[in-house]
Amino acid sequence: MAPAARWSTSPVLFLLLLLAAATATTTTTAKDGHPSPTPWPERFHAVLFTNLTNYTEASTGPPLRVTDLYYDWPRRRNLNLVRHQLSADPLYDVEWNNGTGFYFDSKACRVEQFPVGVLPPWWLSGGGAEYVGRRVAGGIDCHVWGKAGFIFYYEEARTGRPVRWDFVDVTGIQQFVMSFEPGAALEDDAQWQAPAYCFPDDDDAARSSGEEEAGVGLEAASRLLRKLAGAAATY
Ligand SMILES: *[C@@H]1O[C@H](CO)[C@@H](O)[C@H](O)[C@H]1NC(C)=O
Ligand SMILES: *[C@@H]1O[C@H](CO)[C@@H](O)[C@H](O)[C@H]1NC(C)=O
Ligand SMILES: *[C@@H]1O[C@H](CO)[C@@H](O)[C@H](O)[C@H]1NC(C)=O
């Protein structure tokens, strides 16, 4: 059985979905005089540093992770490759627009069904974001917005690139964008393919029992994601 603790880090995954990214366009100014967030590019690759600042609540896994996020809106898919600190076995989170999410490492898999699909590029820019102001984050001059009372999103004032986002819930998840490549895609289809053990067809009950514990952290994440996606879909 795969160690459950590995899976419980999934809150990071949600966050990754949120990452946003901005294209090279600069922030536009809305009618109210406040800047508007930059939409995500349709495809990008970002490397995120994640700190689950309240991780005893968010997850039983380690609080620090590095994630490669491949956002691919044209193909309606999203991949997070999550590496926990000092862990040799990365965790994959592959999300499809039909709501199915596969979480797997080299040994085990968990499948989740969400009522929503992949976040659209305009999930923040499309409306509902409240401008918070200008802040320096990591030494970078940023515009900051809040949305739906659960996320603060920072983008570089000069370029519109995403810099950071914080979830305002008990998990205290903070994600920092370490690199951002608009247009970059993960073309290797093998990387998107969930392994055979994600599709048990008979007596694989033992495996799923090992994943129940792992699901605890995932649930928190899925709720966040759903909320975010739901908010995005409203506009
Ligand atoms: C992670 O967050 C905790 C709680 O805010 C903080 O004490 C710690 O320094 C942070 N770690 C890193 C590496 O940022
Ligand atoms: C959603 O799409 C993925 C990728 O094509 C597929 O593996 C999965 O079975 C689909 N889920 C449902 C509920 O149809
Ligand atoms: C961290 O989690 C604990 C336990 O759920 C909660 O009481 C506390 O408010 C959380 N801290 C923050 C800053 O949200």
mmCIF file of N, CA, C and O in Angstrom, residues 15-105:
data_model
loop_
_atom_site.group_PDB
_atom_site.id
_atom_site.type_symbol
_atom_site.label_atom_id
_atom_site.label_comp_id
_atom_site.label_asym_id
_atom_site.label_seq_id
_atom_site.Cartn_x
_atom_site.Cartn_y
_atom_site.Cartn_z
ATOM 1 N N LEU A 15 -4.098 24.672 -5.290
ATOM 2 C CA LEU A 15 -3.483 25.962 -5.400
ATOM 3 C C LEU A 15 -2.860 26.089 -6.757
ATOM 4 O O LEU A 15 -2.904 27.123 -7.399
ATOM 5 N N LEU A 16 -2.295 25.006 -7.162
ATOM 6 C CA LEU A 16 -1.609 25.042 -8.425
ATOM 7 C C LEU A 16 -2.562 25.391 -9.525
ATOM 8 O O LEU A 16 -2.238 26.099 -10.467
ATOM 9 N N LEU A 17 -3.735 24.856 -9.358
ATOM 10 C CA LEU A 17 -4.714 25.096 -10.406
ATOM 11 C C LEU A 17 -4.953 26.592 -10.519
ATOM 12 O O LEU A 17 -5.255 27.131 -11.573
ATOM 13 N N LEU A 18 -4.820 27.197 -9.405
ATOM 14 C CA LEU A 18 -5.120 28.606 -9.375
ATOM 15 C C LEU A 18 -4.035 29.444 -9.984
ATOM 16 O O LEU A 18 -4.223 30.580 -10.325
ATOM 17 N N LEU A 19 -2.954 28.929 -10.080
ATOM 18 C CA LEU A 19 -1.831 29.720 -10.418
ATOM 19 C C LEU A 19 -2.124 30.552 -11.512
ATOM 20 O O LEU A 19 -2.398 30.339 -12.363
ATOM 21 N N ALA A 20 -1.856 31.466 -11.662
ATOM 22 C CA ALA A 20 -2.321 32.027 -12.753
ATOM 23 C C ALA A 20 -1.318 32.551 -13.447
ATOM 24 O O ALA A 20 -0.332 32.611 -13.153
ATOM 25 N N ALA A 21 -1.625 32.992 -14.479
ATOM 26 C CA ALA A 21 -0.563 33.441 -15.033
ATOM 27 C C ALA A 21 -0.874 34.458 -15.888
ATOM 28 O O ALA A 21 -1.827 34.609 -16.363
ATOM 29 N N ALA A 22 0.001 35.191 -16.115
ATOM 30 C CA ALA A 22 -0.402 36.281 -16.846
ATOM 31 C C ALA A 22 0.356 36.277 -18.072
ATOM 32 O O ALA A 22 1.393 35.743 -18.138
ATOM 33 N N THR A 23 -0.168 36.844 -19.014
ATOM 34 C CA THR A 23 0.568 36.921 -20.248
ATOM 35 C C THR A 23 1.480 38.115 -20.134
ATOM 36 O O THR A 23 1.554 38.737 -19.109
ATOM 37 N N ALA A 24 2.106 38.434 -21.211
ATOM 38 C CA ALA A 24 3.040 39.546 -21.152
ATOM 39 C C ALA A 24 2.316 40.884 -21.187
ATOM 40 O O ALA A 24 2.932 41.927 -21.114
ATOM 41 N N THR A 25 1.034 40.841 -21.291
ATOM 42 C CA THR A 25 0.304 42.099 -21.363
ATOM 43 C C THR A 25 0.303 42.803 -20.024
ATOM 44 O O THR A 25 0.275 42.170 -18.985
ATOM 45 N N THR A 26 0.290 44.086 -20.071
ATOM 46 C CA THR A 26 0.260 44.811 -18.814
ATOM 47 C C THR A 26 -1.166 44.927 -18.310
ATOM 48 O O THR A 26 -2.112 44.804 -19.053
ATOM 49 N N THR A 27 -1.243 45.185 -17.047
ATOM 50 C CA THR A 27 -2.537 45.288 -16.394
ATOM 51 C C THR A 27 -3.366 46.426 -16.996
ATOM 52 O O THR A 27 -2.864 47.517 -17.203
ATOM 53 N N THR A 28 -4.600 46.135 -17.229
ATOM 54 C CA THR A 28 -5.479 47.173 -17.753
ATOM 55 C C THR A 28 -6.169 47.895 -16.601
ATOM 56 O O THR A 28 -6.246 47.385 -15.496
ATOM 57 N N THR A 29 -6.667 49.075 -16.893
ATOM 58 C CA THR A 29 -7.337 49.840 -15.858
ATOM 59 C C THR A 29 -8.845 49.818 -16.085
ATOM 60 O O THR A 29 -9.319 50.155 -17.155
ATOM 61 N N ALA A 30 -9.546 49.402 -15.075
ATOM 62 C CA ALA A 30 -10.994 49.299 -15.191
ATOM 63 C C ALA A 30 -11.638 50.677 -15.040
ATOM 64 O O ALA A 30 -10.980 51.648 -14.709
ATOM 65 N N LYS A 31 -12.931 50.698 -15.246
ATOM 66 C CA LYS A 31 -13.650 51.967 -15.195
ATOM 67 C C LYS A 31 -13.598 52.608 -13.805
ATOM 68 O O LYS A 31 -13.658 53.817 -13.672
ATOM 69 N N ASP A 32 -13.513 51.797 -12.787
ATOM 70 C CA ASP A 32 -13.482 52.357 -11.441
ATOM 71 C C ASP A 32 -12.108 52.923 -11.087
ATOM 72 O O ASP A 32 -11.894 53.366 -9.976
ATOM 73 N N GLY A 33 -11.195 52.900 -12.045
ATOM 74 C CA GLY A 33 -9.874 53.461 -11.804
ATOM 75 C C GLY A 33 -8.904 52.461 -11.213
ATOM 76 O O GLY A 33 -7.715 52.738 -11.112
ATOM 77 N N HIS A 34 -9.396 51.299 -10.830
ATOM 78 C CA HIS A 34 -8.505 50.272 -10.288
ATOM 79 C C HIS A 34 -8.008 49.373 -11.412
ATOM 80 O O HIS A 34 -8.728 49.123 -12.373
ATOM 81 N N PRO A 35 -6.783 48.872 -11.259
ATOM 82 C CA PRO A 35 -6.285 47.934 -12.277
ATOM 83 C C PRO A 35 -7.102 46.642 -12.280
ATOM 84 O O PRO A 35 -7.646 46.253 -11.245
ATOM 85 N N SER A 36 -7.180 46.004 -13.415
ATOM 86 C CA SER A 36 -7.860 44.710 -13.534
ATOM 87 C C SER A 36 -6.814 43.611 -13.677
ATOM 88 O O SER A 36 -5.759 43.827 -14.264
ATOM 89 N N PRO A 37 -7.124 42.429 -13.154
ATOM 90 C CA PRO A 37 -6.161 41.325 -13.275
ATOM 91 C C PRO A 37 -5.948 40.923 -14.721
ATOM 92 O O PRO A 37 -6.852 41.051 -15.547
ATOM 93 N N THR A 38 -4.770 40.426 -14.996
ATOM 94 C CA THR A 38 -4.436 39.928 -16.330
ATOM 95 C C THR A 38 -4.964 38.503 -16.471
ATOM 96 O O THR A 38 -4.751 37.687 -15.579
ATOM 97 N N PRO A 39 -5.663 38.192 -17.559
ATOM 98 C CA PRO A 39 -6.102 36.801 -17.752
ATOM 99 C C PRO A 39 -4.902 35.865 -17.862
ATOM 100 O O PRO A 39 -3.814 36.285 -18.268
ATOM 101 N N TRP A 40 -5.099 34.611 -17.515
ATOM 102 C CA TRP A 40 -4.042 33.631 -17.730
ATOM 103 C C TRP A 40 -3.855 33.412 -19.217
ATOM 104 O O TRP A 40 -4.830 33.459 -19.982
ATOM 105 N N PRO A 41 -2.629 33.114 -19.619
ATOM 106 C CA PRO A 41 -2.446 32.657 -20.999
ATOM 107 C C PRO A 41 -3.111 31.294 -21.166
ATOM 108 O O PRO A 41 -3.316 30.582 -20.181
ATOM 109 N N GLU A 42 -3.421 30.935 -22.382
ATOM 110 C CA GLU A 42 -4.130 29.669 -22.599
ATOM 111 C C GLU A 42 -3.269 28.454 -22.267
ATOM 112 O O GLU A 42 -3.787 27.398 -21.920
ATOM 113 N N ARG A 43 -1.972 28.643 -22.409
ATOM 114 C CA ARG A 43 -1.052 27.582 -21.977
ATOM 115 C C ARG A 43 0.087 28.219 -21.209
ATOM 116 O O ARG A 43 0.575 29.278 -21.579
ATOM 117 N N PHE A 44 0.523 27.562 -20.168
ATOM 118 C CA PHE A 44 1.751 28.003 -19.528
ATOM 119 C C PHE A 44 2.331 26.886 -18.672
ATOM 120 O O PHE A 44 1.660 25.914 -18.333
ATOM 121 N N HIS A 45 3.594 27.074 -18.360
ATOM 122 C CA HIS A 45 4.280 26.229 -17.380
ATOM 123 C C HIS A 45 4.777 27.143 -16.282
ATOM 124 O O HIS A 45 5.356 28.194 -16.566
ATOM 125 N N ALA A 46 4.507 26.772 -15.067
ATOM 126 C CA ALA A 46 4.999 27.562 -13.950
ATOM 127 C C ALA A 46 5.605 26.638 -12.913
ATOM 128 O O ALA A 46 5.174 25.498 -12.757
ATOM 129 N N VAL A 47 6.628 27.125 -12.239
ATOM 130 C CA VAL A 47 7.186 26.404 -11.102
ATOM 131 C C VAL A 47 6.774 27.168 -9.857
ATOM 132 O O VAL A 47 6.988 28.378 -9.758
ATOM 133 N N LEU A 48 6.167 26.459 -8.933
ATOM 134 C CA LEU A 48 5.626 27.084 -7.727
ATOM 135 C C LEU A 48 6.301 26.546 -6.486
ATOM 136 O O LEU A 48 6.472 25.331 -6.343
ATOM 137 N N PHE A 49 6.648 27.445 -5.604
ATOM 138 C CA PHE A 49 7.037 27.035 -4.262
ATOM 139 C C PHE A 49 5.811 27.180 -3.373
ATOM 140 O O PHE A 49 5.164 28.225 -3.381
ATOM 141 N N THR A 50 5.508 26.124 -2.640
ATOM 142 C CA THR A 50 4.300 26.127 -1.809
ATOM 143 C C THR A 50 4.643 25.950 -0.337
ATOM 144 O O THR A 50 5.459 25.102 0.021
ATOM 145 N N ASN A 51 3.990 26.743 0.482
ATOM 146 C CA ASN A 51 4.109 26.595 1.931
ATOM 147 C C ASN A 51 2.699 26.440 2.502
ATOM 148 O O ASN A 51 1.875 27.336 2.370
ATOM 149 N N LEU A 52 2.441 25.298 3.096
ATOM 150 C CA LEU A 52 1.175 25.112 3.799
ATOM 151 C C LEU A 52 1.392 25.643 5.210
ATOM 152 O O LEU A 52 1.752 24.918 6.114
ATOM 153 N N THR A 53 1.165 26.920 5.357
ATOM 154 C CA THR A 53 1.585 27.568 6.604
ATOM 155 C C THR A 53 0.825 27.041 7.811
ATOM 156 O O THR A 53 1.310 27.117 8.927
ATOM 157 N N ASN A 54 -0.361 26.512 7.582
ATOM 158 C CA ASN A 54 -1.130 25.909 8.683
ATOM 159 C C ASN A 54 -1.295 24.428 8.387
ATOM 160 O O ASN A 54 -2.384 23.885 8.403
ATOM 161 N N TYR A 55 -0.176 23.780 8.111
ATOM 162 C CA TYR A 55 -0.254 22.456 7.478
ATOM 163 C C TYR A 55 -0.796 21.359 8.381
ATOM 164 O O TYR A 55 -1.264 20.347 7.895
ATOM 165 N N THR A 56 -0.753 21.540 9.665
ATOM 166 C CA THR A 56 -1.323 20.488 10.504
ATOM 167 C C THR A 56 -2.816 20.378 10.237
ATOM 168 O O THR A 56 -3.400 19.317 10.349
ATOM 169 N N GLU A 57 -3.384 21.499 9.831
ATOM 170 C CA GLU A 57 -4.803 21.489 9.481
ATOM 171 C C GLU A 57 -5.005 21.030 8.047
ATOM 172 O O GLU A 57 -5.925 20.287 7.729
ATOM 173 N N ALA A 58 -4.137 21.471 7.164
ATOM 174 C CA ALA A 58 -4.345 21.247 5.740
ATOM 175 C C ALA A 58 -3.992 19.835 5.300
ATOM 176 O O ALA A 58 -4.565 19.311 4.354
ATOM 177 N N SER A 59 -3.026 19.233 5.958
ATOM 178 C CA SER A 59 -2.498 17.999 5.422
ATOM 179 C C SER A 59 -1.630 17.299 6.454
ATOM 180 O O SER A 59 -1.069 17.935 7.328
ATOM 181 N N THR A 60 -1.514 15.985 6.303
ATOM 182 C CA THR A 60 -0.573 15.269 7.142
ATOM 183 C C THR A 60 0.783 15.184 6.446
ATOM 184 O O THR A 60 1.731 14.663 6.984
ATOM 185 N N GLY A 61 0.873 15.658 5.250
ATOM 186 C CA GLY A 61 2.124 15.628 4.500
ATOM 187 C C GLY A 61 3.011 16.791 4.869
ATOM 188 O O GLY A 61 2.619 17.677 5.625
ATOM 189 N N PRO A 62 4.211 16.811 4.342
ATOM 190 C CA PRO A 62 5.144 17.892 4.657
ATOM 191 C C PRO A 62 4.636 19.226 4.090
ATOM 192 O O PRO A 62 3.996 19.249 3.044
ATOM 193 N N PRO A 63 4.932 20.312 4.781
ATOM 194 C CA PRO A 63 4.347 21.599 4.393
ATOM 195 C C PRO A 63 4.998 22.282 3.196
ATOM 196 O O PRO A 63 4.395 23.175 2.621
ATOM 197 N N LEU A 64 6.206 21.869 2.832
ATOM 198 C CA LEU A 64 6.889 22.572 1.748
ATOM 199 C C LEU A 64 6.957 21.704 0.496
ATOM 200 O O LEU A 64 7.325 20.536 0.567
ATOM 201 N N ARG A 65 6.597 22.291 -0.627
ATOM 202 C CA ARG A 65 6.612 21.548 -1.890
ATOM 203 C C ARG A 65 7.030 22.456 -3.046
ATOM 204 O O ARG A 65 6.837 23.653 -3.001
ATOM 205 N N VAL A 66 7.533 21.807 -4.059
ATOM 206 C CA VAL A 66 7.783 22.503 -5.321
ATOM 207 C C VAL A 66 6.905 21.819 -6.369
ATOM 208 O O VAL A 66 6.875 20.591 -6.446
ATOM 209 N N THR A 67 6.196 22.610 -7.121
ATOM 210 C CA THR A 67 5.266 22.062 -8.095
ATOM 211 C C THR A 67 5.514 22.620 -9.481
ATOM 212 O O THR A 67 5.684 23.829 -9.650
ATOM 213 N N ASP A 68 5.535 21.731 -10.449
ATOM 214 C CA ASP A 68 5.485 22.143 -11.849
ATOM 215 C C ASP A 68 4.031 22.132 -12.257
ATOM 216 O O ASP A 68 3.369 21.100 -12.167
ATOM 217 N N LEU A 69 3.540 23.265 -12.707
ATOM 218 C CA LEU A 69 2.167 23.349 -13.173
ATOM 219 C C LEU A 69 2.141 23.537 -14.679
ATOM 220 O O LEU A 69 2.758 24.465 -15.215
ATOM 221 N N TYR A 70 1.462 22.632 -15.350
ATOM 222 C CA TYR A 70 1.234 22.772 -16.788
ATOM 223 C C TYR A 70 -0.255 23.019 -16.994
ATOM 224 O O TYR A 70 -1.076 22.124 -16.769
ATOM 225 N N TYR A 71 -0.560 24.235 -17.387
ATOM 226 C CA TYR A 71 -1.951 24.615 -17.625
ATOM 227 C C TYR A 71 -2.186 24.601 -19.131
ATOM 228 O O TYR A 71 -1.426 25.219 -19.878
ATOM 229 N N ASP A 72 -3.204 23.870 -19.563
ATOM 230 C CA ASP A 72 -3.427 23.679 -20.997
ATOM 231 C C ASP A 72 -4.917 23.832 -21.288
ATOM 232 O O ASP A 72 -5.656 22.846 -21.368
ATOM 233 N N TRP A 73 -5.353 25.073 -21.414
ATOM 234 C CA TRP A 73 -6.773 25.351 -21.637
ATOM 235 C C TRP A 73 -7.264 24.856 -22.991
ATOM 236 O O TRP A 73 -8.369 24.283 -23.078
ATOM 237 N N PRO A 74 -6.505 25.015 -24.095
ATOM 238 C CA PRO A 74 -7.014 24.522 -25.385
ATOM 239 C C PRO A 74 -7.365 23.040 -25.338
ATOM 240 O O PRO A 74 -8.318 22.609 -25.971
ATOM 241 N N ARG A 75 -6.612 22.279 -24.571
ATOM 242 C CA ARG A 75 -6.926 20.852 -24.455
ATOM 243 C C ARG A 75 -7.689 20.556 -23.173
ATOM 244 O O ARG A 75 -7.925 19.396 -22.830
ATOM 245 N N ARG A 76 -8.035 21.608 -22.473
ATOM 246 C CA ARG A 76 -8.867 21.489 -21.262
ATOM 247 C C ARG A 76 -8.280 20.487 -20.264
ATOM 248 O O ARG A 76 -8.949 19.565 -19.804
ATOM 249 N N ARG A 77 -7.022 20.743 -19.928
ATOM 250 C CA ARG A 77 -6.388 19.865 -18.956
ATOM 251 C C ARG A 77 -5.341 20.638 -18.178
ATOM 252 O O ARG A 77 -4.879 21.701 -18.596
ATOM 253 N N ASN A 78 -4.970 20.067 -17.078
ATOM 254 C CA ASN A 78 -4.132 20.743 -16.121
ATOM 255 C C ASN A 78 -3.318 19.683 -15.384
ATOM 256 O O ASN A 78 -3.882 18.696 -14.925
ATOM 257 N N LEU A 79 -2.013 19.860 -15.334
ATOM 258 C CA LEU A 79 -1.190 18.864 -14.650
ATOM 259 C C LEU A 79 -0.313 19.529 -13.595
ATOM 260 O O LEU A 79 0.341 20.540 -13.868
ATOM 261 N N ASN A 80 -0.341 18.971 -12.409
ATOM 262 C CA ASN A 80 0.546 19.419 -11.339
ATOM 263 C C ASN A 80 1.475 18.275 -10.982
ATOM 264 O O ASN A 80 1.021 17.179 -10.663
ATOM 265 N N LEU A 81 2.752 18.557 -11.065
ATOM 266 C CA LEU A 81 3.751 17.568 -10.678
ATOM 267 C C LEU A 81 4.362 18.083 -9.381
ATOM 268 O O LEU A 81 5.082 19.081 -9.370
ATOM 269 N N VAL A 82 4.026 17.409 -8.297
ATOM 270 C CA VAL A 82 4.320 17.937 -6.962
ATOM 271 C C VAL A 82 5.472 17.170 -6.329
ATOM 272 O O VAL A 82 5.440 15.937 -6.267
ATOM 273 N N ARG A 83 6.450 17.902 -5.877
ATOM 274 C CA ARG A 83 7.564 17.268 -5.168
ATOM 275 C C ARG A 83 7.617 17.773 -3.743
ATOM 276 O O ARG A 83 7.805 18.965 -3.505
ATOM 277 N N HIS A 84 7.445 16.870 -2.829
ATOM 278 C CA HIS A 84 7.576 17.230 -1.421
ATOM 279 C C HIS A 84 9.042 17.313 -1.063
ATOM 280 O O HIS A 84 9.881 16.671 -1.697
ATOM 281 N N GLN A 85 9.299 18.078 -0.039
ATOM 282 C CA GLN A 85 10.694 18.247 0.361
ATOM 283 C C GLN A 85 11.332 16.892 0.673
ATOM 284 O O GLN A 85 10.791 16.089 1.431
ATOM 285 N N LEU A 86 12.456 16.629 0.057
ATOM 286 C CA LEU A 86 13.255 15.418 0.247
ATOM 287 C C LEU A 86 12.541 14.123 -0.150
ATOM 288 O O LEU A 86 12.937 13.042 0.240
ATOM 289 N N SER A 87 11.485 14.245 -0.930
ATOM 290 C CA SER A 87 10.806 13.047 -1.397
ATOM 291 C C SER A 87 11.252 12.723 -2.814
ATOM 292 O O SER A 87 11.284 13.590 -3.678
ATOM 293 N N ALA A 88 11.580 11.459 -3.039
ATOM 294 C CA ALA A 88 12.089 11.057 -4.349
ATOM 295 C C ALA A 88 10.956 10.759 -5.327
ATOM 296 O O ALA A 88 11.174 10.719 -6.529
ATOM 297 N N ASP A 89 9.758 10.533 -4.811
ATOM 298 C CA ASP A 89 8.658 10.070 -5.648
ATOM 299 C C ASP A 89 7.644 11.196 -5.841
ATOM 300 O O ASP A 89 6.871 11.503 -4.942
ATOM 301 N N PRO A 90 7.647 11.827 -7.018
ATOM 302 C CA PRO A 90 6.715 12.940 -7.202
ATOM 303 C C PRO A 90 5.265 12.481 -7.281
ATOM 304 O O PRO A 90 4.976 11.340 -7.651
ATOM 305 N N LEU A 91 4.390 13.376 -6.933
ATOM 306 C CA LEU A 91 2.959 13.122 -7.001
ATOM 307 C C LEU A 91 2.380 13.859 -8.208
ATOM 308 O O LEU A 91 2.635 15.049 -8.396
ATOM 309 N N TYR A 92 1.633 13.125 -9.010
ATOM 310 C CA TYR A 92 0.978 13.731 -10.174
ATOM 311 C C TYR A 92 -0.471 14.034 -9.834
ATOM 312 O O TYR A 92 -1.141 13.240 -9.184
ATOM 313 N N ASP A 93 -0.920 15.166 -10.331
ATOM 314 C CA ASP A 93 -2.333 15.510 -10.245
ATOM 315 C C ASP A 93 -2.746 15.928 -11.650
ATOM 316 O O ASP A 93 -2.350 16.986 -12.125
ATOM 317 N N VAL A 94 -3.488 15.066 -12.315
ATOM 318 C CA VAL A 94 -3.944 15.362 -13.680
ATOM 319 C C VAL A 94 -5.443 15.631 -13.628
ATOM 320 O O VAL A 94 -6.221 14.788 -13.181
ATOM 321 N N GLU A 95 -5.828 16.828 -14.063
ATOM 322 C CA GLU A 95 -7.232 17.246 -14.014
ATOM 323 C C GLU A 95 -7.772 17.385 -15.429
ATOM 324 O O GLU A 95 -7.136 18.028 -16.275
ATOM 325 N N TRP A 96 -8.949 16.838 -15.642
ATOM 326 C CA TRP A 96 -9.594 16.939 -16.956
ATOM 327 C C TRP A 96 -10.865 17.766 -16.854
ATOM 328 O O TRP A 96 -11.457 17.893 -15.788
ATOM 329 N N ASN A 97 -11.301 18.263 -18.004
ATOM 330 C CA ASN A 97 -12.451 19.170 -18.003
ATOM 331 C C ASN A 97 -13.763 18.468 -17.675
ATOM 332 O O ASN A 97 -14.740 19.104 -17.325
ATOM 333 N N ASN A 98 -13.793 17.141 -17.784
ATOM 334 C CA ASN A 98 -15.004 16.416 -17.414
ATOM 335 C C ASN A 98 -15.122 16.256 -15.896
ATOM 336 O O ASN A 98 -16.017 15.584 -15.404
ATOM 337 N N GLY A 99 -14.207 16.869 -15.169
ATOM 338 C CA GLY A 99 -14.290 16.856 -13.713
ATOM 339 C C GLY A 99 -13.459 15.759 -13.060
ATOM 340 O O GLY A 99 -13.318 15.719 -11.839
ATOM 341 N N THR A 100 -12.899 14.869 -13.847
ATOM 342 C CA THR A 100 -12.105 13.784 -13.269
ATOM 343 C C THR A 100 -10.691 14.264 -12.937
ATOM 344 O O THR A 100 -10.050 14.935 -13.743
ATOM 345 N N GLY A 101 -10.246 13.936 -11.747
ATOM 346 C CA GLY A 101 -8.881 14.226 -11.332
ATOM 347 C C GLY A 101 -8.185 12.942 -10.912
ATOM 348 O O GLY A 101 -8.752 12.133 -10.172
ATOM 349 N N PHE A 102 -6.975 12.728 -11.431
ATOM 350 C CA PHE A 102 -6.185 11.550 -11.061
ATOM 351 C C PHE A 102 -5.001 12.012 -10.221
ATOM 352 O O PHE A 102 -4.246 12.893 -10.645
ATOM 353 N N TYR A 103 -4.835 11.411 -9.061
ATOM 354 C CA TYR A 103 -3.696 11.711 -8.195
ATOM 355 C C TYR A 103 -2.897 10.438 -8.051
ATOM 356 O O TYR A 103 -3.410 9.453 -7.539
ATOM 357 N N PHE A 104 -1.680 10.455 -8.521
ATOM 358 C CA PHE A 104 -0.924 9.208 -8.439
ATOM 359 C C PHE A 104 0.562 9.464 -8.275
ATOM 360 O O PHE A 104 1.092 10.511 -8.658
ATOM 361 N N ASP A 105 1.217 8.486 -7.676
ATOM 362 C CA ASP A 105 2.673 8.455 -7.680
ATOM 363 C C ASP A 105 3.075 7.124 -8.298
ATOM 364 O O ASP A 105 2.270 6.506 -8.998
#
